[in-house]
Tab-separated table of C-alpha atoms in Angstrom:
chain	number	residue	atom	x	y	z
A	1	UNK	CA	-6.816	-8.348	-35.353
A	2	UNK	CA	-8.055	-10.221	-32.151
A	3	UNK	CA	-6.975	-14.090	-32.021
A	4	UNK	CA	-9.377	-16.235	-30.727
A	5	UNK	CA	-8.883	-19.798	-29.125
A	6	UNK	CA	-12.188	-21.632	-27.889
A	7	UNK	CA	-11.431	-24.328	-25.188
A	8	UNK	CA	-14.237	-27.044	-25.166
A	9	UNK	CA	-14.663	-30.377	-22.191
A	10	UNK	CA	-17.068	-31.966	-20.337
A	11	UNK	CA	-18.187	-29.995	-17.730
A	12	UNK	CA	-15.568	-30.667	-14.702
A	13	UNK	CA	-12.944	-30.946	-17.489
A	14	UNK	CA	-10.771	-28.186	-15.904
A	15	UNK	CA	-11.103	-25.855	-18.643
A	16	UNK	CA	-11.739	-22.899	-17.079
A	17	UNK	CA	-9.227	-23.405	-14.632
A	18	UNK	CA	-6.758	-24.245	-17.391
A	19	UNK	CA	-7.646	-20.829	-19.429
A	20	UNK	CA	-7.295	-18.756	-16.345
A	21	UNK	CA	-3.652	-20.036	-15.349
A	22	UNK	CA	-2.848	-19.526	-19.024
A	23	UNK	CA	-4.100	-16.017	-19.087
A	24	UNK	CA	-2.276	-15.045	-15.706
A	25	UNK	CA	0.909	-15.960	-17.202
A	26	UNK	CA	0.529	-13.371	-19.690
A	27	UNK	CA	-0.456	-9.859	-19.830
A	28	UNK	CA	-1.445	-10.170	-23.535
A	29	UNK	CA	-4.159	-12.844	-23.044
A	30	UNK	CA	-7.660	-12.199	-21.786
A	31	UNK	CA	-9.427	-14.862	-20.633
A	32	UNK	CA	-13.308	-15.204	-20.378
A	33	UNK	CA	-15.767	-18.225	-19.873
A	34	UNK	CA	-18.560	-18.359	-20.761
A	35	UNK	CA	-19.996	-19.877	-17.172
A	36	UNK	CA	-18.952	-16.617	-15.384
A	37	UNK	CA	-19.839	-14.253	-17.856
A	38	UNK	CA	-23.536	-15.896	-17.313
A	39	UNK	CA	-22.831	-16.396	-13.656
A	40	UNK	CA	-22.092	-12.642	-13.459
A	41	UNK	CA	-25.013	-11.555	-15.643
A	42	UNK	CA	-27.252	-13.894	-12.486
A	43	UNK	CA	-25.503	-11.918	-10.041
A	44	UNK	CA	-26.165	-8.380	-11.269
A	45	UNK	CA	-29.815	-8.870	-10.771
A	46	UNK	CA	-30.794	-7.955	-14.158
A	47	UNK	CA	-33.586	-9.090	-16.642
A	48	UNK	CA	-31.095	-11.135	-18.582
A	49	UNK	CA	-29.909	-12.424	-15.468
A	50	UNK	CA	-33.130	-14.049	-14.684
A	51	UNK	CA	-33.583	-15.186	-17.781
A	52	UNK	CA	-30.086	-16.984	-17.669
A	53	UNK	CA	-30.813	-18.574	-14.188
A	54	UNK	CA	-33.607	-20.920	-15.153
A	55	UNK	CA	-31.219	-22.570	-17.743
A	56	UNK	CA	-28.334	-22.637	-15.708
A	57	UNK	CA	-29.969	-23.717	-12.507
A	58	UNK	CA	-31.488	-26.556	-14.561
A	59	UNK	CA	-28.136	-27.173	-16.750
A	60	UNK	CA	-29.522	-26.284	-20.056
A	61	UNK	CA	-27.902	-24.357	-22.949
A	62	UNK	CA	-28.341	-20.583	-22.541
A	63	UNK	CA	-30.973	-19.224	-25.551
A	64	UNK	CA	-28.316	-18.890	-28.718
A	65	UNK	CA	-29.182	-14.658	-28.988
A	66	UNK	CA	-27.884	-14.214	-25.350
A	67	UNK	CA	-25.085	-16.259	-25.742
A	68	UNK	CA	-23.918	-14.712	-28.804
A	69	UNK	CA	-24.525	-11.199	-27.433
A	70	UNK	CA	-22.668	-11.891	-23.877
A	71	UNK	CA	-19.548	-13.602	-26.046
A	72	UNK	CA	-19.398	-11.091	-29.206
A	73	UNK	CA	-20.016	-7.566	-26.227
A	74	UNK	CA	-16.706	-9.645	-24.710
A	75	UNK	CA	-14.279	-10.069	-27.689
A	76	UNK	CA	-15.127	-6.860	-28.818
A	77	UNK	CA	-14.362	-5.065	-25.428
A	78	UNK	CA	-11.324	-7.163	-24.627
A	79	UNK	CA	-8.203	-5.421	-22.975
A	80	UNK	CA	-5.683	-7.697	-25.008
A	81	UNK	CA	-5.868	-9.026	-29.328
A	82	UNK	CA	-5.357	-13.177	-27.925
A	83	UNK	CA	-8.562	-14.596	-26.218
A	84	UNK	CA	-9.542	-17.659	-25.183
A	85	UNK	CA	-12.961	-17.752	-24.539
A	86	UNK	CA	-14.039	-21.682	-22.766
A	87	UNK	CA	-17.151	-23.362	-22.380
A	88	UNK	CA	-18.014	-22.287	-25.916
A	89	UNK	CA	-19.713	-23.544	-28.152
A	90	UNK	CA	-21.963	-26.164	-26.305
A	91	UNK	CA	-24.539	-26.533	-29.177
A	92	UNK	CA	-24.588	-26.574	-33.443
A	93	UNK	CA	-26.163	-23.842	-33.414
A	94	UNK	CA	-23.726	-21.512	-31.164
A	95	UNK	CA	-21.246	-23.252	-33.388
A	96	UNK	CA	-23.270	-22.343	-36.627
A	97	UNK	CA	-23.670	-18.884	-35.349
A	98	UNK	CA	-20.460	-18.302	-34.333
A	99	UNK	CA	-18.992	-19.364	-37.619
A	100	UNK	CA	-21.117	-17.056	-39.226
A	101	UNK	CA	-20.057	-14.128	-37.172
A	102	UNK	CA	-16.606	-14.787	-37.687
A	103	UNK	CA	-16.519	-15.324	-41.763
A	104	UNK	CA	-17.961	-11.663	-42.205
A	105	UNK	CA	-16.050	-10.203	-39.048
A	106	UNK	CA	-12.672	-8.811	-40.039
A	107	UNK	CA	-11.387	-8.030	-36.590
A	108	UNK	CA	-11.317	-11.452	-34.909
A	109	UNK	CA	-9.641	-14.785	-36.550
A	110	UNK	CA	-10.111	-17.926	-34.538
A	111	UNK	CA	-7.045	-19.915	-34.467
A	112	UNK	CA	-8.046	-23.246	-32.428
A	113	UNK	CA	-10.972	-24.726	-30.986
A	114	UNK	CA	-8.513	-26.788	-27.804
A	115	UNK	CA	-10.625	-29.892	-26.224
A	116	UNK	CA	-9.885	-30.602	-22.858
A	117	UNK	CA	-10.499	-34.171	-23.099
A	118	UNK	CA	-11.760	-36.284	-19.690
A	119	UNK	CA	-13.364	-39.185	-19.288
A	120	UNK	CA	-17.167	-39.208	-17.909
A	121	UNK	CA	-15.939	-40.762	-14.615
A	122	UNK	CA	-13.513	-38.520	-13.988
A	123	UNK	CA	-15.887	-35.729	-14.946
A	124	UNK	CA	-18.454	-36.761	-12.703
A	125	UNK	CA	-16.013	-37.512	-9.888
A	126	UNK	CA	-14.732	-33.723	-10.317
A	127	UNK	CA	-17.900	-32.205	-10.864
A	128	UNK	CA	-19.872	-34.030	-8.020
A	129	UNK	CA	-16.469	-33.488	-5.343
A	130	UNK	CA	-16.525	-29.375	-5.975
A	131	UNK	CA	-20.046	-28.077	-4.714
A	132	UNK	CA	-19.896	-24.932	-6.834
A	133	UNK	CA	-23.281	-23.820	-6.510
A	134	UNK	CA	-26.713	-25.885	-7.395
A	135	UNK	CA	-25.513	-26.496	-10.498
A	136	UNK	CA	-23.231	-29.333	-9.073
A	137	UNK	CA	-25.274	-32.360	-8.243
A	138	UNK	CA	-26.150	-35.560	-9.655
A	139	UNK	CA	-29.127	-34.938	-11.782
A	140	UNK	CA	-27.896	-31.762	-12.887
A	141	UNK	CA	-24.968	-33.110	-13.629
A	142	UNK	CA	-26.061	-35.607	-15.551
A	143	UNK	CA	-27.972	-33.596	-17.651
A	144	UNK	CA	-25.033	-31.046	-18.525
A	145	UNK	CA	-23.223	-34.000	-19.576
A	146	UNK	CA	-25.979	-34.940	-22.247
A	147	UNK	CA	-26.139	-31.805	-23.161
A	148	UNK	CA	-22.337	-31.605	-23.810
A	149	UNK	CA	-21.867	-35.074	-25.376
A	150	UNK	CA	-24.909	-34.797	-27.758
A	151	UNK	CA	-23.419	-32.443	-30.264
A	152	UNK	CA	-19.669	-33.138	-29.906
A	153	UNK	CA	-18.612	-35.464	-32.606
A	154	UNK	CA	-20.509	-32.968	-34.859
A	155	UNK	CA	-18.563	-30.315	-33.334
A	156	UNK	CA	-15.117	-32.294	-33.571
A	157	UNK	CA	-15.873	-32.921	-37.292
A	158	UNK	CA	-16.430	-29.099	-37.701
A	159	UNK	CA	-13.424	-28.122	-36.749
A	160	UNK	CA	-11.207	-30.705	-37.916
A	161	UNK	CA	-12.571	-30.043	-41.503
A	162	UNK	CA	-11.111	-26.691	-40.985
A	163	UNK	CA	-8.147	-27.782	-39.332
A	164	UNK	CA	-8.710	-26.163	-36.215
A	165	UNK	CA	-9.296	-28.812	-33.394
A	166	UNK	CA	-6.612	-29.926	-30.991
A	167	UNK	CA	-6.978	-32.575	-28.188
A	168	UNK	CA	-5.747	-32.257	-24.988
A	169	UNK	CA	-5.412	-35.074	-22.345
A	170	UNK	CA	-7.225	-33.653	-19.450
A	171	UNK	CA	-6.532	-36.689	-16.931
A	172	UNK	CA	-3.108	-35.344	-16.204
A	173	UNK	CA	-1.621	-33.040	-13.137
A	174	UNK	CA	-3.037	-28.963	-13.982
A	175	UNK	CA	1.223	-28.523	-14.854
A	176	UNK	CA	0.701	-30.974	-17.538
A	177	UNK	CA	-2.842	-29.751	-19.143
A	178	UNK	CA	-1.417	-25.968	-18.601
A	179	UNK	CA	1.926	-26.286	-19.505
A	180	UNK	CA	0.990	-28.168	-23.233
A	181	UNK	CA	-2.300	-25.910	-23.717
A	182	UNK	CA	0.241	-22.490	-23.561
A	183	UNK	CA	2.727	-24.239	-25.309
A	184	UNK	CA	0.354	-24.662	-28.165
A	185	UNK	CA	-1.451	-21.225	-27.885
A	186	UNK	CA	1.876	-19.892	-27.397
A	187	UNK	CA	3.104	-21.365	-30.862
A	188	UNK	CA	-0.144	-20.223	-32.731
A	189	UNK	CA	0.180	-16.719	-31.588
């Protein structure tokens, strides 16, 4: 049985970063977001690529069938049984969707759903201070934001109803934020 643990934040929460310390740690825990496994798909030049580029590059929500494709082809294919998949879900419906896979899939249980909790400021200031790529500046930015914040306390509510949703402070030193997210996935697993 593969264990699942989403982490959700604010774009420039640290998520990603957080997941991939976590997963270098250990050798049982792959560790997949959902921004490079889209980034990736861009680079590779194909059709899907393309079609993934104009949302990015405008910091919209990926179409819901490629998501769940790109995310369900990775769980599936992963090395280790403990993922953490970030980034995901971003929307109801790749929430809705997700949940729907999961009740009639017998080979993956998700455990948590871990939010990497930052303020918008601090967001912004993190965001707007990397220069990742041309997704990373102030109207874009803005816009991902929106897009993040508009469906969250929907979100939260879904997964606290099924006891699934834990908070993390995300304003702290990366030893902090790392050290209390394995503890917890550690603990679950």
């Amino acid at each position: 049985m593969k264990k699942l643990f989403l982490i959700i934040g604010a774009p420039g929460s640290g998520k990603t970063t957080d997941a991939e310390l976590i997963a270098a740690k250990h050798n049982n825990i792959t560790h997949y977001s959902t921004g490079d496994m889209f980034r990736a798909e861009v680079a590779s030049g194909s059709q899907r690529g393309q079609i993934i580029e104009t949302y990015i590059s405008a910091g919209n929500i990926v179409p819901i069938d490629i998501a769940i494709e790109t995310i369900l082809g990775a769980i599936k294919n992963a090395p280790t049984d403990i993922i953490i998949i970030d980034g995901y879900p971003r929307s109801l419906e790749q929430m809705t969707e997700l949940d729907k896979y999961l009740i009639s899939e017998n080979e993956v249980e998700l455990v948590n759903v871990i939010e990497v909790e930052v303020s918008e400021q601090v967001a912004r200031d993190r965001v707007l201070g990397r220069s990742r790529g041309a997704d990373d500046n102030v109207e874009v930015f803005n816009n991902r934001m929106k897009v993040y914040a508009e469906p969250l306390e929907q979100i939260q509510e879904f997964y606290t109803k099924k006891d699934l949703l834990k908070k993390i402070n995300g304003e702290r030193t990366i030893e902090k934020i790392v050290t209390e997210m394995d503890e917890y996935i550690q603990s679950k697993i």
